[in-house]
Tab-separated table of N, CA and C in Angstrom:
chain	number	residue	atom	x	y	z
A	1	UNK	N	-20.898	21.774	1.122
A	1	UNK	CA	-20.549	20.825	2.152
A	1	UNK	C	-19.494	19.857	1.615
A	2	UNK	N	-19.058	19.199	2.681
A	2	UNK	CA	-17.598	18.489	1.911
A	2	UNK	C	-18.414	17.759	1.813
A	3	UNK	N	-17.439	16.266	0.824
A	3	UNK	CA	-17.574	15.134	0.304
A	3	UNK	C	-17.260	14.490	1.550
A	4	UNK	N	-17.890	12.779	1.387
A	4	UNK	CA	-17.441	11.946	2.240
A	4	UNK	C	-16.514	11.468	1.631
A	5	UNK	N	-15.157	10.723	1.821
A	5	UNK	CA	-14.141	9.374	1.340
A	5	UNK	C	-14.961	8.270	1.701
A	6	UNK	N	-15.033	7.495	0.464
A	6	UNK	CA	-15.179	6.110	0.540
A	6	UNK	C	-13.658	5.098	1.306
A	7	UNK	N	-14.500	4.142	1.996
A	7	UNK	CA	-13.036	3.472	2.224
A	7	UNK	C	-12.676	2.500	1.329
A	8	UNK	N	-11.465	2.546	1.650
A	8	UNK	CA	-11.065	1.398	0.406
A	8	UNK	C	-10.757	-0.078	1.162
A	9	UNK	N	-10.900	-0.662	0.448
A	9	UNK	CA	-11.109	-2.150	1.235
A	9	UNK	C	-9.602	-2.797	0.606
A	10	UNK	N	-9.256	-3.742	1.713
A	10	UNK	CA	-7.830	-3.849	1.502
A	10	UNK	C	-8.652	-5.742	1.156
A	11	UNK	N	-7.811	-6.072	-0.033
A	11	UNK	CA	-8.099	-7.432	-0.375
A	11	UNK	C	-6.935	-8.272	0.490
A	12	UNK	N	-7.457	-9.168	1.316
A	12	UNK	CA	-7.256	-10.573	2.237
A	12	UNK	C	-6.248	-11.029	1.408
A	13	UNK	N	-4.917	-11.639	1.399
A	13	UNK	CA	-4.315	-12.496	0.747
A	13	UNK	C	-5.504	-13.875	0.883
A	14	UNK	N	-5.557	-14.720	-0.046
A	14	UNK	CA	-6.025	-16.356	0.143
A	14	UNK	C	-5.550	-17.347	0.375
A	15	UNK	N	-6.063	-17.903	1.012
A	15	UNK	CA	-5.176	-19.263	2.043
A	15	UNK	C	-5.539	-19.985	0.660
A	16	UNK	N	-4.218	-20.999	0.724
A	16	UNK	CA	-4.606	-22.023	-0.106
A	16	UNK	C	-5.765	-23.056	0.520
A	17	UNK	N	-6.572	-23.896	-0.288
A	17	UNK	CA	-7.119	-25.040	-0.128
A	17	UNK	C	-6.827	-26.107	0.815
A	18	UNK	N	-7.252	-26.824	2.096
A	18	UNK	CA	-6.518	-27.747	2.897
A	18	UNK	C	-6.437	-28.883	1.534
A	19	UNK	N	-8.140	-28.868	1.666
A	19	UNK	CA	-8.007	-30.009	0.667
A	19	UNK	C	-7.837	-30.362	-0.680
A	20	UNK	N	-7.123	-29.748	-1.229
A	20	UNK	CA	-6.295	-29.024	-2.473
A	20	UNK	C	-5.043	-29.707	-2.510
A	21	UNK	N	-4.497	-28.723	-1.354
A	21	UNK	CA	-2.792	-28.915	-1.322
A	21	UNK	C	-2.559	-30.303	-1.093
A	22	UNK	N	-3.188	-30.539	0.343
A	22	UNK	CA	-3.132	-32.085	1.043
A	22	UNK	C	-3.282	-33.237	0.402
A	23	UNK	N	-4.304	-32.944	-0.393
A	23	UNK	CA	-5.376	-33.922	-1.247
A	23	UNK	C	-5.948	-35.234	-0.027
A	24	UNK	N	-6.596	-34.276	0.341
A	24	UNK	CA	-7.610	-35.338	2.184
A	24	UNK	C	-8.960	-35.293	1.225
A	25	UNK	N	-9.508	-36.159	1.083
A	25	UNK	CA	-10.789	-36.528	1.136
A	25	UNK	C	-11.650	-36.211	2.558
A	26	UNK	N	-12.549	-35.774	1.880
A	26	UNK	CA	-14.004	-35.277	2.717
A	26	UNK	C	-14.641	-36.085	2.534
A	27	UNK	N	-14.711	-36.710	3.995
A	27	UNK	CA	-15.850	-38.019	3.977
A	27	UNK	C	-17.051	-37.613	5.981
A	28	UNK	N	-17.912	-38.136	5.119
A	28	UNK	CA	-19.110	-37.727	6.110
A	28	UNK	C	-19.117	-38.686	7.636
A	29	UNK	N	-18.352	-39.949	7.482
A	29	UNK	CA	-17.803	-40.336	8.865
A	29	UNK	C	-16.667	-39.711	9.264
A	30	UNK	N	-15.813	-38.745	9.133
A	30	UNK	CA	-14.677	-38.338	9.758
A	30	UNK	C	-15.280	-37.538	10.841
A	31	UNK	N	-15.354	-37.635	11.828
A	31	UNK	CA	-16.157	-36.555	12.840
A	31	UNK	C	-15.030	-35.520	13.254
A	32	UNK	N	-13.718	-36.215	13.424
A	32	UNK	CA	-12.914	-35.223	13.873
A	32	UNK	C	-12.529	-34.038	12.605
A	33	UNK	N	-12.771	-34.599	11.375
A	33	UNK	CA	-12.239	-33.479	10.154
A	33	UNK	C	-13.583	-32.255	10.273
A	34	UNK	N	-14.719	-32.646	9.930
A	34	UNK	CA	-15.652	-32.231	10.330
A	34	UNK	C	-16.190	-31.156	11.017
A	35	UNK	N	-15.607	-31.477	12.107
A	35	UNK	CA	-16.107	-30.729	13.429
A	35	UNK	C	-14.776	-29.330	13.623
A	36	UNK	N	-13.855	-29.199	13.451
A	36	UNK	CA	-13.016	-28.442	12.727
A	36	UNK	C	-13.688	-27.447	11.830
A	37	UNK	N	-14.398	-27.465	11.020
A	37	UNK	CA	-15.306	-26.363	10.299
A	37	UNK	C	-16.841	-26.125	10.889
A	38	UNK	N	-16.673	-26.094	12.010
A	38	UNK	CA	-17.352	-26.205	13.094
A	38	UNK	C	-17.419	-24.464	13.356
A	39	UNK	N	-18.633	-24.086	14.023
A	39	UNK	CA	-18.407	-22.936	15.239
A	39	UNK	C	-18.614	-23.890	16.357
A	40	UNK	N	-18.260	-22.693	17.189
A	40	UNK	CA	-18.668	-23.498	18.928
A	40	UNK	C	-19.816	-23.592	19.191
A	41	UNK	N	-21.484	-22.950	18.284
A	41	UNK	CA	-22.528	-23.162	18.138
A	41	UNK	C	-22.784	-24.185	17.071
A	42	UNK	N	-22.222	-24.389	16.755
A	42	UNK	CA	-22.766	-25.408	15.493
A	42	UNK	C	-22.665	-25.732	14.282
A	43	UNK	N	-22.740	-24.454	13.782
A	43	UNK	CA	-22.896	-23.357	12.354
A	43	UNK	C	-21.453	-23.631	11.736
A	44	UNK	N	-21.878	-24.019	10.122
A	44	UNK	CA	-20.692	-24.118	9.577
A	44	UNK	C	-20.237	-22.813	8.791
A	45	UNK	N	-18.415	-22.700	9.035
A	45	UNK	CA	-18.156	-21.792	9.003
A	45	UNK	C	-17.560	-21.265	7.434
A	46	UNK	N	-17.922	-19.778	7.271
A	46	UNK	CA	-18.057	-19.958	5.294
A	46	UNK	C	-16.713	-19.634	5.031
A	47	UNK	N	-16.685	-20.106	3.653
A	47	UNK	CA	-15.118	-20.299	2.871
A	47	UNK	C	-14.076	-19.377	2.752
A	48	UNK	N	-14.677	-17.754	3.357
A	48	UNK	CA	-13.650	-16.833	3.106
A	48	UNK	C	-13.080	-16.954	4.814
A	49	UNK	N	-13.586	-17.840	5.797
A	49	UNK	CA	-12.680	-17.453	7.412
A	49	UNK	C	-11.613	-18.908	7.307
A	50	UNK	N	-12.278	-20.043	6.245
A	50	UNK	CA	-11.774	-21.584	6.362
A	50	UNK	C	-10.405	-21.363	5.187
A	51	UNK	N	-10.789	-20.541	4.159
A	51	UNK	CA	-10.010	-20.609	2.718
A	51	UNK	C	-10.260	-21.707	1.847
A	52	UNK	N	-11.775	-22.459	2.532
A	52	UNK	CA	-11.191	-23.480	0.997
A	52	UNK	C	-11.804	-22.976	0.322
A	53	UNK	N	-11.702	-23.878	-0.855
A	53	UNK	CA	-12.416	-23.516	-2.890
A	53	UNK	C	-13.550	-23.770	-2.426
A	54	UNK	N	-14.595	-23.312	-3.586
A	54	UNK	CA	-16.085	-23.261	-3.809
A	54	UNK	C	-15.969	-24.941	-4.065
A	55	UNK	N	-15.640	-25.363	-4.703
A	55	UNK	CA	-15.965	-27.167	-4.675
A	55	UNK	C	-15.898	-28.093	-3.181
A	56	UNK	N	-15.021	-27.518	-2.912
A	56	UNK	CA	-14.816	-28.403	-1.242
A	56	UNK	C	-15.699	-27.918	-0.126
A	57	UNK	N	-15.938	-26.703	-0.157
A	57	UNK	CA	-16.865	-25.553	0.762
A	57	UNK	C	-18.021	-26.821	-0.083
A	58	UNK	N	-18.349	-26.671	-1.073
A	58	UNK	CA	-20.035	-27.523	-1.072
A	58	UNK	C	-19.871	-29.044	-0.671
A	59	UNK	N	-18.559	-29.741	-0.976
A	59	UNK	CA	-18.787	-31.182	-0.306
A	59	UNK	C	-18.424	-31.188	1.398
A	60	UNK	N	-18.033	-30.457	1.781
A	60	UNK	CA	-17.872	-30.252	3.254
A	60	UNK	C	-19.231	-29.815	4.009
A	61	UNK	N	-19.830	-29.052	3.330
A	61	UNK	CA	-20.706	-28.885	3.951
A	61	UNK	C	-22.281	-29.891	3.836
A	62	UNK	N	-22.462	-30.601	2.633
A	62	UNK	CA	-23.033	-32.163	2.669
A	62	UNK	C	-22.550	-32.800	3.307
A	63	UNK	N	-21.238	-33.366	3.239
A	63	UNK	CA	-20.711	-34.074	4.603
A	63	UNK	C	-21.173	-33.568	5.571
A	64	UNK	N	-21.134	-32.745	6.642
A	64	UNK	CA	-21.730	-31.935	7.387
A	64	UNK	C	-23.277	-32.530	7.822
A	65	UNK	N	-23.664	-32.443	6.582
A	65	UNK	CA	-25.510	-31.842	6.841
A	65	UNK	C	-25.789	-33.547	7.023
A	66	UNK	N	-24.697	-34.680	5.951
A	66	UNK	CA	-25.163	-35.992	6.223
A	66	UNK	C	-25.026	-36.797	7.580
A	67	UNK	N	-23.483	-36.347	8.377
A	67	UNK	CA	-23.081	-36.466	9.669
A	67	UNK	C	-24.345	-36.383	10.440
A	68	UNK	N	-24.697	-35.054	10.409
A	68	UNK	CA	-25.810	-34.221	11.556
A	68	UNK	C	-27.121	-35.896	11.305
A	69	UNK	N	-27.423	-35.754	10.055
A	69	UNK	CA	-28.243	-36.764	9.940
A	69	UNK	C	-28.394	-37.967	10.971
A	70	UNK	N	-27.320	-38.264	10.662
A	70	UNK	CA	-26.877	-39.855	10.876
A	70	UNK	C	-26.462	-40.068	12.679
A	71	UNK	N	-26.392	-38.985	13.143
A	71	UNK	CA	-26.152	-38.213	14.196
A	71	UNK	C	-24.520	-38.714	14.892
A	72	UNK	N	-23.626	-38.273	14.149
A	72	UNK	CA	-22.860	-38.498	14.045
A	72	UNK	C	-21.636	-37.349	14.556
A	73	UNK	N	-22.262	-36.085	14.682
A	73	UNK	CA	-22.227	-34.869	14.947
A	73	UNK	C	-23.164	-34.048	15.485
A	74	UNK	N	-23.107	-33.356	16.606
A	74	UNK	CA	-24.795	-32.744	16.845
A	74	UNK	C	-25.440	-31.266	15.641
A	75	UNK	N	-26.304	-31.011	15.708
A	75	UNK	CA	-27.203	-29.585	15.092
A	75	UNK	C	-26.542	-28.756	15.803
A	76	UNK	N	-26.491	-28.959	17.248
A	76	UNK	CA	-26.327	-27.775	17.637
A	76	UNK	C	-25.647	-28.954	19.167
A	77	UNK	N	-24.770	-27.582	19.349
A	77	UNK	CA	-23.728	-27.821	20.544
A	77	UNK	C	-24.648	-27.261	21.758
A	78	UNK	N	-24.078	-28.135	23.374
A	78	UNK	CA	-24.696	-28.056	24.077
A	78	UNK	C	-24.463	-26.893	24.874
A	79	UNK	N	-26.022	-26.036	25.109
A	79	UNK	CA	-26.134	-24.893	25.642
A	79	UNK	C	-26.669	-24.341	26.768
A	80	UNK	N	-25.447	-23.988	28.180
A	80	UNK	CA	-26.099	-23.769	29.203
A	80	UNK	C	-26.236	-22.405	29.834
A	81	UNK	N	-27.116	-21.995	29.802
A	81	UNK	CA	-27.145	-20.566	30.857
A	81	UNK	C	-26.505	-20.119	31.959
């Protein structure tokens, strides 16, 4: 019987860093920076669809989780049938 081909996976060029290049501080009152790494459900969105670095992906997303806290941002976006 034949073989299957594996596919080959084509590697993504990488976006640079916003907050890298820019040098913007991630702060947990910015609602409008924030909400930008947003889905339209809620859910924050992970570092390979945004491009940033593993350091900013973890303070963005504390910012995030402290916003939601403070309610400053909702858990979850409003959902109608």
């Amino acid at each position: 019987m034949g073989k299957k081909k594996k596919k080959e996976k084509k590697a993504a060029p990488s976006k640079p860093c916003r907050f890298c290049v820019d040098k913007i501080k991630i702060d947990y009152k910015d609602d409008a920076l924030l909400s930008r790494f947003l889905t339209d459900r809620g859910k924050i969105t992970p570092r390979r669809i945004t491009g940033t670095c593993a350091r900013h992906q973890r303070m963005l997303s504390r910012a995030i989780k402290r916003a939601r806290i403070l309610a400053l941002i909702p858990f979850v976006k409003e959902y109608y049938r």
